[in-house]
Amino acid sequence: MLEKRPFKVWSPEEHDTWRMLYERQCERVKKLASRAYYLEGFEKLRLTSDRIPDFYRLDEVYQREVGWELFSTDTQFADGQDWFEHLARKEFMITEYIRDKSDLDYTPLPDVWHDTFGHLPLMLNQRYAHLVYDFAHKMLKYSKEERKGMGSIWWYTIEFGLIREEGEIKILGAGLASSYGESVHALSGAVDLRPFDPDYIATIKPSPHEFHKELFILDSFEQFEDFVNHWDA
Ligand SMILES: [Fe+2]
């Protein structure tokens, strides 16, 4: 179990990498991401292009708004036991690493850009944060082997999910929201967009190393909540 430790002091170079990422992605999410679940939180967070945010300030915001805490970590969680144990205690981990400027488009493991720009706006929505909490608790009831299918569903919703909103298909997934290339690619017509189908999704083994060829659309957030609530019923 991690102790809460001071948040990292980022270098000017790291802040500049953030600026490059932020400046090119900000307009994209405004056009493409879910208003109710991403953009409302995004606006409340008051992120700026000039620097990686002050996580002491954001930690207070999360404690006040949704009862979660932000933690700093130098472990790049991909998924797995530790990650879900933190989520099940309402602890959201922020990675003390930012991708290299020479490779802005891709990081195989989460970094501060993905954690912050991808996940944090969503986590400021109480319903969304609650669903993540419930999902994490359910994951922890099973062994790693047993939860593989659920891991795939997590991937295609929390990270790469789409949702219908006012007649349009919008980005819900943090992996899509934080990806310059894939946020546009996902809705370009080049991807097979299918209705959310947990039984099928559970059989897929997702790859973090290439754009997805198929993605899944939730009809509503209620559909996602219903699925998580009834998963082991
Ligand atoms: Fe993520």
PDB file of N, CA and C in Angstrom, residues 53-120:
ATOM      1  N   PRO A  53      -0.805  20.627 -14.104  1.00  0.00           N
ATOM      2  CA  PRO A  53      -1.530  21.296 -13.018  1.00  0.00           C
ATOM      3  C   PRO A  53      -0.941  21.048 -11.637  1.00  0.00           C
ATOM      4  N   ASP A  54      -1.366  21.899 -10.729  1.00  0.00           N
ATOM      5  CA  ASP A  54      -0.998  21.775  -9.322  1.00  0.00           C
ATOM      6  C   ASP A  54      -1.902  20.693  -8.708  1.00  0.00           C
ATOM      7  N   PHE A  55      -1.329  19.553  -8.420  1.00  0.00           N
ATOM      8  CA  PHE A  55      -2.153  18.439  -7.931  1.00  0.00           C
ATOM      9  C   PHE A  55      -2.588  18.621  -6.477  1.00  0.00           C
ATOM     10  N   TYR A  56      -1.945  19.527  -5.752  1.00  0.00           N
ATOM     11  CA  TYR A  56      -2.456  19.844  -4.407  1.00  0.00           C
ATOM     12  C   TYR A  56      -3.822  20.518  -4.540  1.00  0.00           C
ATOM     13  N   ARG A  57      -3.920  21.422  -5.503  1.00  0.00           N
ATOM     14  CA  ARG A  57      -5.214  22.084  -5.744  1.00  0.00           C
ATOM     15  C   ARG A  57      -6.254  21.063  -6.227  1.00  0.00           C
ATOM     16  N   LEU A  58      -5.867  20.232  -7.180  1.00  0.00           N
ATOM     17  CA  LEU A  58      -6.830  19.264  -7.723  1.00  0.00           C
ATOM     18  C   LEU A  58      -7.246  18.231  -6.676  1.00  0.00           C
ATOM     19  N   ASP A  59      -6.318  17.840  -5.831  1.00  0.00           N
ATOM     20  CA  ASP A  59      -6.647  16.883  -4.766  1.00  0.00           C
ATOM     21  C   ASP A  59      -7.761  17.461  -3.889  1.00  0.00           C
ATOM     22  N   GLU A  60      -7.667  18.730  -3.577  1.00  0.00           N
ATOM     23  CA  GLU A  60      -8.728  19.372  -2.773  1.00  0.00           C
ATOM     24  C   GLU A  60     -10.057  19.368  -3.522  1.00  0.00           C
ATOM     25  N   VAL A  61      -9.985  19.646  -4.819  1.00  0.00           N
ATOM     26  CA  VAL A  61     -11.206  19.657  -5.637  1.00  0.00           C
ATOM     27  C   VAL A  61     -11.883  18.280  -5.595  1.00  0.00           C
ATOM     28  N   TYR A  62     -11.108  17.219  -5.751  1.00  0.00           N
ATOM     29  CA  TYR A  62     -11.701  15.868  -5.770  1.00  0.00           C
ATOM     30  C   TYR A  62     -12.249  15.480  -4.398  1.00  0.00           C
ATOM     31  N   GLN A  63     -11.529  15.848  -3.363  1.00  0.00           N
ATOM     32  CA  GLN A  63     -12.032  15.517  -2.018  1.00  0.00           C
ATOM     33  C   GLN A  63     -13.357  16.220  -1.762  1.00  0.00           C
ATOM     34  N   ARG A  64     -13.418  17.457  -2.188  1.00  0.00           N
ATOM     35  CA  ARG A  64     -14.628  18.253  -1.949  1.00  0.00           C
ATOM     36  C   ARG A  64     -15.784  17.792  -2.837  1.00  0.00           C
ATOM     37  N   GLU A  65     -15.506  17.571  -4.104  1.00  0.00           N
ATOM     38  CA  GLU A  65     -16.585  17.327  -5.078  1.00  0.00           C
ATOM     39  C   GLU A  65     -17.082  15.882  -5.101  1.00  0.00           C
ATOM     40  N   VAL A  66     -16.156  14.931  -5.023  1.00  0.00           N
ATOM     41  CA  VAL A  66     -16.575  13.527  -5.175  1.00  0.00           C
ATOM     42  C   VAL A  66     -16.071  12.603  -4.069  1.00  0.00           C
ATOM     43  N   GLY A  67     -15.310  13.133  -3.119  1.00  0.00           N
ATOM     44  CA  GLY A  67     -14.831  12.299  -2.016  1.00  0.00           C
ATOM     45  C   GLY A  67     -13.706  11.348  -2.408  1.00  0.00           C
ATOM     46  N   TRP A  68     -12.996  11.666  -3.463  1.00  0.00           N
ATOM     47  CA  TRP A  68     -11.815  10.875  -3.852  1.00  0.00           C
ATOM     48  C   TRP A  68     -10.555  11.674  -3.529  1.00  0.00           C
ATOM     49  N   GLU A  69      -9.420  10.945  -3.455  1.00  0.00           N
ATOM     50  CA  GLU A  69      -8.128  11.609  -3.273  1.00  0.00           C
ATOM     51  C   GLU A  69      -7.217  11.296  -4.453  1.00  0.00           C
ATOM     52  N   LEU A  70      -6.367  12.229  -4.748  1.00  0.00           N
ATOM     53  CA  LEU A  70      -5.349  11.985  -5.770  1.00  0.00           C
ATOM     54  C   LEU A  70      -4.051  11.593  -5.075  1.00  0.00           C
ATOM     55  N   PHE A  71      -3.388  10.600  -5.650  1.00  0.00           N
ATOM     56  CA  PHE A  71      -2.105  10.139  -5.126  1.00  0.00           C
ATOM     57  C   PHE A  71      -1.066  10.229  -6.229  1.00  0.00           C
ATOM     58  N   SER A  72       0.151  10.488  -5.810  1.00  0.00           N
ATOM     59  CA  SER A  72       1.260  10.533  -6.746  1.00  0.00           C
ATOM     60  C   SER A  72       1.973   9.188  -6.738  1.00  0.00           C
ATOM     61  N   THR A  73       2.340   8.713  -7.896  1.00  0.00           N
ATOM     62  CA  THR A  73       3.054   7.431  -7.948  1.00  0.00           C
ATOM     63  C   THR A  73       4.085   7.418  -9.069  1.00  0.00           C
ATOM     64  N   ASP A  74       5.174   6.687  -8.825  1.00  0.00           N
ATOM     65  CA  ASP A  74       6.114   6.502  -9.937  1.00  0.00           C
ATOM     66  C   ASP A  74       5.927   5.129 -10.577  1.00  0.00           C
ATOM     67  N   THR A  75       4.882   4.423 -10.170  1.00  0.00           N
ATOM     68  CA  THR A  75       4.555   3.154 -10.832  1.00  0.00           C
ATOM     69  C   THR A  75       3.640   3.444 -12.008  1.00  0.00           C
ATOM     70  N   GLN A  76       3.993   2.935 -13.160  1.00  0.00           N
ATOM     71  CA  GLN A  76       3.107   3.106 -14.316  1.00  0.00           C
ATOM     72  C   GLN A  76       2.142   1.928 -14.361  1.00  0.00           C
ATOM     73  N   PHE A  77       0.985   2.132 -13.753  1.00  0.00           N
ATOM     74  CA  PHE A  77       0.001   1.055 -13.697  1.00  0.00           C
ATOM     75  C   PHE A  77      -0.566   0.815 -15.096  1.00  0.00           C
ATOM     76  N   ALA A  78      -0.604  -0.423 -15.497  1.00  0.00           N
ATOM     77  CA  ALA A  78      -1.284  -0.719 -16.751  1.00  0.00           C
ATOM     78  C   ALA A  78      -2.706  -1.128 -16.399  1.00  0.00           C
ATOM     79  N   ASP A  79      -2.830  -2.021 -15.492  1.00  0.00           N
ATOM     80  CA  ASP A  79      -4.121  -2.422 -14.947  1.00  0.00           C
ATOM     81  C   ASP A  79      -3.763  -3.288 -13.753  1.00  0.00           C
ATOM     82  N   GLY A  80      -4.640  -4.149 -13.359  1.00  0.00           N
ATOM     83  CA  GLY A  80      -4.262  -5.131 -12.371  1.00  0.00           C
ATOM     84  C   GLY A  80      -4.603  -4.787 -10.943  1.00  0.00           C
ATOM     85  N   GLN A  81      -4.125  -5.674 -10.086  1.00  0.00           N
ATOM     86  CA  GLN A  81      -4.541  -5.688  -8.690  1.00  0.00           C
ATOM     87  C   GLN A  81      -4.344  -4.337  -7.988  1.00  0.00           C
ATOM     88  N   ASP A  82      -3.125  -3.799  -8.063  1.00  0.00           N
ATOM     89  CA  ASP A  82      -2.837  -2.562  -7.305  1.00  0.00           C
ATOM     90  C   ASP A  82      -3.739  -1.430  -7.751  1.00  0.00           C
ATOM     91  N   TRP A  83      -3.861  -1.311  -9.048  1.00  0.00           N
ATOM     92  CA  TRP A  83      -4.660  -0.233  -9.627  1.00  0.00           C
ATOM     93  C   TRP A  83      -6.095  -0.303  -9.114  1.00  0.00           C
ATOM     94  N   PHE A  84      -6.683  -1.498  -9.127  1.00  0.00           N
ATOM     95  CA  PHE A  84      -8.070  -1.625  -8.672  1.00  0.00           C
ATOM     96  C   PHE A  84      -8.191  -1.490  -7.157  1.00  0.00           C
ATOM     97  N   GLU A  85      -7.164  -1.885  -6.426  1.00  0.00           N
ATOM     98  CA  GLU A  85      -7.207  -1.686  -4.964  1.00  0.00           C
ATOM     99  C   GLU A  85      -7.248  -0.202  -4.628  1.00  0.00           C
ATOM    100  N   HIS A  86      -6.496   0.587  -5.367  1.00  0.00           N
ATOM    101  CA  HIS A  86      -6.545   2.044  -5.138  1.00  0.00           C
ATOM    102  C   HIS A  86      -7.918   2.597  -5.481  1.00  0.00           C
ATOM    103  N   LEU A  87      -8.432   2.200  -6.613  1.00  0.00           N
ATOM    104  CA  LEU A  87      -9.746   2.723  -7.019  1.00  0.00           C
ATOM    105  C   LEU A  87     -10.830   2.319  -6.012  1.00  0.00           C
ATOM    106  N   ALA A  88     -10.699   1.129  -5.470  1.00  0.00           N
ATOM    107  CA  ALA A  88     -11.700   0.649  -4.504  1.00  0.00           C
ATOM    108  C   ALA A  88     -11.598   1.399  -3.173  1.00  0.00           C
ATOM    109  N   ARG A  89     -10.531   2.165  -2.987  1.00  0.00           N
ATOM    110  CA  ARG A  89     -10.424   3.034  -1.795  1.00  0.00           C
ATOM    111  C   ARG A  89     -10.628   4.505  -2.173  1.00  0.00           C
ATOM    112  N   LYS A  90     -11.147   4.724  -3.354  1.00  0.00           N
ATOM    113  CA  LYS A  90     -11.359   6.094  -3.867  1.00  0.00           C
ATOM    114  C   LYS A  90     -10.042   6.884  -3.917  1.00  0.00           C
ATOM    115  N   GLU A  91      -9.009   6.198  -4.408  1.00  0.00           N
ATOM    116  CA  GLU A  91      -7.703   6.831  -4.590  1.00  0.00           C
ATOM    117  C   GLU A  91      -7.375   6.792  -6.075  1.00  0.00           C
ATOM    118  N   PHE A  92      -7.195   7.955  -6.654  1.00  0.00           N
ATOM    119  CA  PHE A  92      -6.842   7.986  -8.066  1.00  0.00           C
ATOM    120  C   PHE A  92      -5.365   8.324  -8.214  1.00  0.00           C
ATOM    121  N   MET A  93      -4.643   7.455  -8.911  1.00  0.00           N
ATOM    122  CA  MET A  93      -3.192   7.583  -8.999  1.00  0.00           C
ATOM    123  C   MET A  93      -2.792   8.461 -10.176  1.00  0.00           C
ATOM    124  N   ILE A  94      -1.861   9.366  -9.920  1.00  0.00           N
ATOM    125  CA  ILE A  94      -1.325  10.235 -10.963  1.00  0.00           C
ATOM    126  C   ILE A  94       0.142   9.868 -11.174  1.00  0.00           C
ATOM    127  N   THR A  95       0.458   9.462 -12.389  1.00  0.00           N
ATOM    128  CA  THR A  95       1.811   8.979 -12.681  1.00  0.00           C
ATOM    129  C   THR A  95       2.808  10.138 -12.771  1.00  0.00           C
ATOM    130  N   GLU A  96       3.947   9.965 -12.127  1.00  0.00           N
ATOM    131  CA  GLU A  96       4.984  11.011 -12.113  1.00  0.00           C
ATOM    132  C   GLU A  96       5.899  10.892 -13.324  1.00  0.00           C
ATOM    133  N   TYR A  97       5.307  10.850 -14.458  1.00  0.00           N
ATOM    134  CA  TYR A  97       6.104  10.676 -15.679  1.00  0.00           C
ATOM    135  C   TYR A  97       5.318  11.313 -16.797  1.00  0.00           C
ATOM    136  N   ILE A  98       6.001  11.967 -17.721  1.00  0.00           N
ATOM    137  CA  ILE A  98       5.321  12.441 -18.930  1.00  0.00           C
ATOM    138  C   ILE A  98       6.099  11.930 -20.134  1.00  0.00           C
ATOM    139  N   ARG A  99       5.367  11.564 -21.155  1.00  0.00           N
ATOM    140  CA  ARG A  99       5.989  11.008 -22.361  1.00  0.00           C
ATOM    141  C   ARG A  99       7.044  11.949 -22.936  1.00  0.00           C
ATOM    142  N   ASP A 100       7.857  11.427 -23.814  1.00  0.00           N
ATOM    143  CA  ASP A 100       8.925  12.233 -24.394  1.00  0.00           C
ATOM    144  C   ASP A 100       8.384  13.109 -25.514  1.00  0.00           C
ATOM    145  N   LYS A 101       8.982  14.294 -25.647  1.00  0.00           N
ATOM    146  CA  LYS A 101       8.551  15.215 -26.710  1.00  0.00           C
ATOM    147  C   LYS A 101       8.696  14.629 -28.103  1.00  0.00           C
ATOM    148  N   SER A 102       9.640  13.723 -28.239  1.00  0.00           N
ATOM    149  CA  SER A 102       9.863  13.143 -29.565  1.00  0.00           C
ATOM    150  C   SER A 102       8.801  12.088 -29.889  1.00  0.00           C
ATOM    151  N   ASP A 103       7.965  11.765 -28.926  1.00  0.00           N
ATOM    152  CA  ASP A 103       6.968  10.716 -29.140  1.00  0.00           C
ATOM    153  C   ASP A 103       5.642  11.120 -28.490  1.00  0.00           C
ATOM    154  N   LEU A 104       5.130  12.272 -28.918  1.00  0.00           N
ATOM    155  CA  LEU A 104       3.943  12.839 -28.274  1.00  0.00           C
ATOM    156  C   LEU A 104       2.702  11.971 -28.459  1.00  0.00           C
ATOM    157  N   ASP A 105       2.685  11.214 -29.540  1.00  0.00           N
ATOM    158  CA  ASP A 105       1.454  10.500 -29.885  1.00  0.00           C
ATOM    159  C   ASP A 105       1.249   9.214 -29.123  1.00  0.00           C
ATOM    160  N   TYR A 106       2.259   8.759 -28.453  1.00  0.00           N
ATOM    161  CA  TYR A 106       2.145   7.393 -27.958  1.00  0.00           C
ATOM    162  C   TYR A 106       2.897   7.187 -26.654  1.00  0.00           C
ATOM    163  N   THR A 107       2.213   6.562 -25.716  1.00  0.00           N
ATOM    164  CA  THR A 107       2.904   6.030 -24.547  1.00  0.00           C
ATOM    165  C   THR A 107       2.274   4.673 -24.254  1.00  0.00           C
ATOM    166  N   PRO A 108       3.082   3.642 -24.152  1.00  0.00           N
ATOM    167  CA  PRO A 108       2.504   2.308 -23.956  1.00  0.00           C
ATOM    168  C   PRO A 108       1.870   2.165 -22.577  1.00  0.00           C
ATOM    169  N   LEU A 109       2.360   2.958 -21.627  1.00  0.00           N
ATOM    170  CA  LEU A 109       1.818   2.899 -20.267  1.00  0.00           C
ATOM    171  C   LEU A 109       1.311   4.293 -19.900  1.00  0.00           C
ATOM    172  N   PRO A 110       0.427   4.360 -18.918  1.00  0.00           N
ATOM    173  CA  PRO A 110      -0.137   5.667 -18.572  1.00  0.00           C
ATOM    174  C   PRO A 110       0.946   6.667 -18.157  1.00  0.00           C
ATOM    175  N   ASP A 111       0.706   7.935 -18.475  1.00  0.00           N
ATOM    176  CA  ASP A 111       1.577   9.005 -17.985  1.00  0.00           C
ATOM    177  C   ASP A 111       0.691  10.122 -17.435  1.00  0.00           C
ATOM    178  N   VAL A 112       1.320  11.188 -16.962  1.00  0.00           N
ATOM    179  CA  VAL A 112       0.550  12.254 -16.311  1.00  0.00           C
ATOM    180  C   VAL A 112      -0.422  12.913 -17.291  1.00  0.00           C
ATOM    181  N   TRP A 113      -0.054  12.935 -18.544  1.00  0.00           N
ATOM    182  CA  TRP A 113      -0.968  13.499 -19.544  1.00  0.00           C
ATOM    183  C   TRP A 113      -2.246  12.657 -19.641  1.00  0.00           C
ATOM    184  N   HIS A 114      -2.075  11.368 -19.832  1.00  0.00           N
ATOM    185  CA  HIS A 114      -3.234  10.475 -19.946  1.00  0.00           C
ATOM    186  C   HIS A 114      -4.067  10.481 -18.655  1.00  0.00           C
ATOM    187  N   ASP A 115      -3.387  10.354 -17.520  1.00  0.00           N
ATOM    188  CA  ASP A 115      -4.118  10.306 -16.244  1.00  0.00           C
ATOM    189  C   ASP A 115      -4.946  11.574 -16.043  1.00  0.00           C
ATOM    190  N   THR A 116      -4.337  12.707 -16.345  1.00  0.00           N
ATOM    191  CA  THR A 116      -4.966  13.989 -16.023  1.00  0.00           C
ATOM    192  C   THR A 116      -5.956  14.415 -17.092  1.00  0.00           C
ATOM    193  N   PHE A 117      -5.502  14.479 -18.308  1.00  0.00           N
ATOM    194  CA  PHE A 117      -6.371  14.979 -19.385  1.00  0.00           C
ATOM    195  C   PHE A 117      -7.408  13.933 -19.786  1.00  0.00           C
ATOM    196  N   GLY A 118      -7.043  12.671 -19.682  1.00  0.00           N
ATOM    197  CA  GLY A 118      -7.971  11.601 -20.050  1.00  0.00           C
ATOM    198  C   GLY A 118      -8.972  11.294 -18.948  1.00  0.00           C
ATOM    199  N   HIS A 119      -8.459  10.969 -17.763  1.00  0.00           N
ATOM    200  CA  HIS A 119      -9.342  10.447 -16.711  1.00  0.00           C
ATOM    201  C   HIS A 119      -9.965  11.514 -15.814  1.00  0.00           C
ATOM    202  N   LEU A 120      -9.180  12.528 -15.448  1.00  0.00           N
ATOM    203  CA  LEU A 120      -9.673  13.391 -14.363  1.00  0.00           C
ATOM    204  C   LEU A 120     -10.970  14.133 -14.675  1.00  0.00           C
TER     205      LEU A 120
END
